[in-house]
C-alpha cells in the first residue's frame, strides 16, 4: 500500500475546480478601538475670567498649561493650576484626574514669601 503525505493530496481535480465557501466574520470595531473621548475644561483665573479648552482624556495637562500660558502671554512656570484646591502636575491626564466635561480648573499666579 502506498503511503500518502497528509499535507499533500493529489487528485484528478485541482483546487481551482473545487467549490469554495468562505465563512462570514463579523468584527466589532468599537470593542477593538478605544475611543479617545474629548471633554471641555474651563480654566478660571483669579479675576474670574474663564478660558475653555477641548482636550482628549489622554492628553497630558502640560499641553493645557502651555496653551493657557501662551494665550495669556506669561511664563507657564509662574502659574499654578489647581483642582479642588489640589495642585495639578504636568504629567497627569484628565482621565487620571477623573475630570468630566465642563469641569473647572483654577489658575493662580505663583507667589513667593509671605508673612
PDB file of C-alpha atoms in Angstrom:
ATOM      1  CA  UNK A   1       0.000   0.000   0.000  1.00  0.00           C
ATOM      2  CA  UNK A   2       1.236   3.428  -0.906  1.00  0.00           C
ATOM      3  CA  UNK A   3       1.646   5.941   1.931  1.00  0.00           C
ATOM      4  CA  UNK A   4       0.177   9.378   1.379  1.00  0.00           C
ATOM      5  CA  UNK A   5       1.536  12.531   2.878  1.00  0.00           C
ATOM      6  CA  UNK A   6      -1.317  14.150   4.819  1.00  0.00           C
ATOM      7  CA  UNK A   7      -0.070  17.586   3.804  1.00  0.00           C
ATOM      8  CA  UNK A   8      -0.132  16.797   0.096  1.00  0.00           C
ATOM      9  CA  UNK A   9      -3.050  15.207  -1.649  1.00  0.00           C
ATOM     10  CA  UNK A  10      -3.038  14.651  -5.359  1.00  0.00           C
ATOM     11  CA  UNK A  11      -6.322  14.314  -7.077  1.00  0.00           C
ATOM     12  CA  UNK A  12      -7.602  14.386 -10.596  1.00  0.00           C
ATOM     13  CA  UNK A  13      -9.409  17.633  -9.799  1.00  0.00           C
ATOM     14  CA  UNK A  14      -7.447  20.728  -8.942  1.00  0.00           C
ATOM     15  CA  UNK A  15      -8.234  23.247  -6.261  1.00  0.00           C
ATOM     16  CA  UNK A  16      -9.330  25.698  -8.912  1.00  0.00           C
ATOM     17  CA  UNK A  17     -12.117  23.364  -9.980  1.00  0.00           C
ATOM     18  CA  UNK A  18     -13.383  22.715  -6.458  1.00  0.00           C
ATOM     19  CA  UNK A  19     -16.141  24.820  -4.966  1.00  0.00           C
ATOM     20  CA  UNK A  20     -15.031  27.043  -2.112  1.00  0.00           C
ATOM     21  CA  UNK A  21     -17.055  28.538   0.671  1.00  0.00           C
ATOM     22  CA  UNK A  22     -15.939  31.296   2.976  1.00  0.00           C
ATOM     23  CA  UNK A  23     -17.205  31.981   6.434  1.00  0.00           C
ATOM     24  CA  UNK A  24     -18.526  35.423   7.195  1.00  0.00           C
ATOM     25  CA  UNK A  25     -16.628  37.064  10.021  1.00  0.00           C
ATOM     26  CA  UNK A  26     -18.144  39.973  11.885  1.00  0.00           C
ATOM     27  CA  UNK A  27     -15.852  42.449  13.538  1.00  0.00           C
ATOM     28  CA  UNK A  28     -16.833  44.913  16.185  1.00  0.00           C
ATOM     29  CA  UNK A  29     -14.593  47.945  15.711  1.00  0.00           C
ATOM     30  CA  UNK A  30     -15.915  49.685  18.797  1.00  0.00           C
ATOM     31  CA  UNK A  31     -14.617  46.905  21.026  1.00  0.00           C
ATOM     32  CA  UNK A  32     -11.136  46.825  19.480  1.00  0.00           C
ATOM     33  CA  UNK A  33     -10.515  50.545  19.065  1.00  0.00           C
ATOM     34  CA  UNK A  34     -10.992  52.525  22.264  1.00  0.00           C
ATOM     35  CA  UNK A  35     -12.416  55.953  21.591  1.00  0.00           C
ATOM     36  CA  UNK A  36     -10.423  58.815  22.963  1.00  0.00           C
ATOM     37  CA  UNK A  37     -13.239  60.819  24.465  1.00  0.00           C
ATOM     38  CA  UNK A  38     -12.933  64.610  24.361  1.00  0.00           C
ATOM     39  CA  UNK A  39     -14.042  66.888  27.151  1.00  0.00           C
ATOM     40  CA  UNK A  40     -14.210  70.646  27.606  1.00  0.00           C
ATOM     41  CA  UNK A  41     -12.291  72.114  30.537  1.00  0.00           C
ATOM     42  CA  UNK A  42     -12.831  75.573  31.991  1.00  0.00           C
ATOM     43  CA  UNK A  43      -9.692  77.287  33.291  1.00  0.00           C
ATOM     44  CA  UNK A  44     -10.638  80.157  35.600  1.00  0.00           C
ATOM     45  CA  UNK A  45      -8.136  82.787  36.759  1.00  0.00           C
ATOM     46  CA  UNK A  46      -8.132  84.951  39.893  1.00  0.00           C
ATOM     47  CA  UNK A  47     -10.155  87.704  38.203  1.00  0.00           C
ATOM     48  CA  UNK A  48     -12.923  85.257  37.256  1.00  0.00           C
ATOM     49  CA  UNK A  49     -12.072  85.144  33.553  1.00  0.00           C
ATOM     50  CA  UNK A  50     -12.616  81.700  32.037  1.00  0.00           C
ATOM     51  CA  UNK A  51     -10.754  80.110  29.148  1.00  0.00           C
ATOM     52  CA  UNK A  52     -12.157  76.939  27.591  1.00  0.00           C
ATOM     53  CA  UNK A  53     -10.094  74.014  26.311  1.00  0.00           C
ATOM     54  CA  UNK A  54     -11.327  70.957  24.452  1.00  0.00           C
ATOM     55  CA  UNK A  55      -8.974  68.054  25.171  1.00  0.00           C
ATOM     56  CA  UNK A  56      -8.858  64.289  24.912  1.00  0.00           C
ATOM     57  CA  UNK A  57      -8.892  62.363  28.163  1.00  0.00           C
ATOM     58  CA  UNK A  58      -5.423  61.021  27.315  1.00  0.00           C
ATOM     59  CA  UNK A  59      -3.847  64.462  26.804  1.00  0.00           C
ATOM     60  CA  UNK A  60      -1.305  65.450  29.429  1.00  0.00           C
ATOM     61  CA  UNK A  61      -2.197  68.587  31.353  1.00  0.00           C
ATOM     62  CA  UNK A  62       1.161  70.048  30.341  1.00  0.00           C
ATOM     63  CA  UNK A  63      -0.348  70.858  26.920  1.00  0.00           C
ATOM     64  CA  UNK A  64      -3.273  72.690  28.523  1.00  0.00           C
ATOM     65  CA  UNK A  65      -0.900  74.622  30.812  1.00  0.00           C
ATOM     66  CA  UNK A  66       1.385  75.651  27.931  1.00  0.00           C
ATOM     67  CA  UNK A  67      -1.550  76.698  25.761  1.00  0.00           C
ATOM     68  CA  UNK A  68      -3.088  78.761  28.560  1.00  0.00           C
ATOM     69  CA  UNK A  69       0.231  80.484  29.333  1.00  0.00           C
ATOM     70  CA  UNK A  70       0.747  81.210  25.632  1.00  0.00           C
ATOM     71  CA  UNK A  71      -2.702  82.789  25.309  1.00  0.00           C
ATOM     72  CA  UNK A  72      -2.096  84.965  28.365  1.00  0.00           C
ATOM     73  CA  UNK A  73       1.492  85.832  27.432  1.00  0.00           C
ATOM     74  CA  UNK A  74       3.014  84.611  30.691  1.00  0.00           C
ATOM     75  CA  UNK A  75       5.623  82.016  31.592  1.00  0.00           C
ATOM     76  CA  UNK A  76       3.994  78.675  32.393  1.00  0.00           C
ATOM     77  CA  UNK A  77       6.339  78.268  35.381  1.00  0.00           C
ATOM     78  CA  UNK A  78       4.797  81.349  37.020  1.00  0.00           C
ATOM     79  CA  UNK A  79       1.354  79.700  37.134  1.00  0.00           C
ATOM     80  CA  UNK A  80      -0.185  77.096  39.435  1.00  0.00           C
ATOM     81  CA  UNK A  81      -3.146  75.030  38.294  1.00  0.00           C
ATOM     82  CA  UNK A  82      -5.492  73.665  40.950  1.00  0.00           C
ATOM     83  CA  UNK A  83      -8.353  71.197  41.006  1.00  0.00           C
ATOM     84  CA  UNK A  84     -10.460  71.435  44.162  1.00  0.00           C
ATOM     85  CA  UNK A  85      -7.551  73.188  45.897  1.00  0.00           C
ATOM     86  CA  UNK A  86      -5.007  70.488  44.991  1.00  0.00           C
ATOM     87  CA  UNK A  87      -2.161  71.247  42.606  1.00  0.00           C
ATOM     88  CA  UNK A  88      -2.277  69.514  39.214  1.00  0.00           C
ATOM     89  CA  UNK A  89       1.018  68.083  37.967  1.00  0.00           C
ATOM     90  CA  UNK A  90       2.128  68.435  34.328  1.00  0.00           C
ATOM     91  CA  UNK A  91       2.311  64.692  33.671  1.00  0.00           C
ATOM     92  CA  UNK A  92      -1.270  63.980  34.770  1.00  0.00           C
ATOM     93  CA  UNK A  93      -4.099  63.451  32.281  1.00  0.00           C
ATOM     94  CA  UNK A  94      -7.747  64.391  32.623  1.00  0.00           C
ATOM     95  CA  UNK A  95      -8.556  60.669  32.826  1.00  0.00           C
ATOM     96  CA  UNK A  96      -6.168  60.248  35.786  1.00  0.00           C
ATOM     97  CA  UNK A  97      -7.736  63.270  37.457  1.00  0.00           C
ATOM     98  CA  UNK A  98     -11.215  61.874  36.705  1.00  0.00           C
ATOM     99  CA  UNK A  99     -12.229  65.154  35.070  1.00  0.00           C
ATOM    100  CA  UNK A 100     -15.591  65.376  33.381  1.00  0.00           C
ATOM    101  CA  UNK A 101     -16.967  67.674  30.707  1.00  0.00           C
ATOM    102  CA  UNK A 102     -17.193  71.330  31.840  1.00  0.00           C
ATOM    103  CA  UNK A 103     -15.071  70.781  34.980  1.00  0.00           C
ATOM    104  CA  UNK A 104     -13.265  73.852  36.286  1.00  0.00           C
ATOM    105  CA  UNK A 105      -9.541  74.226  36.907  1.00  0.00           C
ATOM    106  CA  UNK A 106      -8.375  77.244  38.884  1.00  0.00           C
ATOM    107  CA  UNK A 107      -5.178  79.025  37.903  1.00  0.00           C
ATOM    108  CA  UNK A 108      -3.155  81.252  40.229  1.00  0.00           C
ATOM    109  CA  UNK A 109      -0.018  83.296  39.850  1.00  0.00           C
ATOM    110  CA  UNK A 110       2.704  81.762  41.962  1.00  0.00           C
ATOM    111  CA  UNK A 111       3.649  83.924  44.919  1.00  0.00           C
ATOM    112  CA  UNK A 112       6.794  83.542  46.928  1.00  0.00           C
ATOM    113  CA  UNK A 113       7.200  84.536  50.539  1.00  0.00           C
ATOM    114  CA  UNK A 114       4.516  85.829  52.815  1.00  0.00           C
ATOM    115  CA  UNK A 115       4.001  86.971  56.360  1.00  0.00           C
TER     116      UNK A 115
END
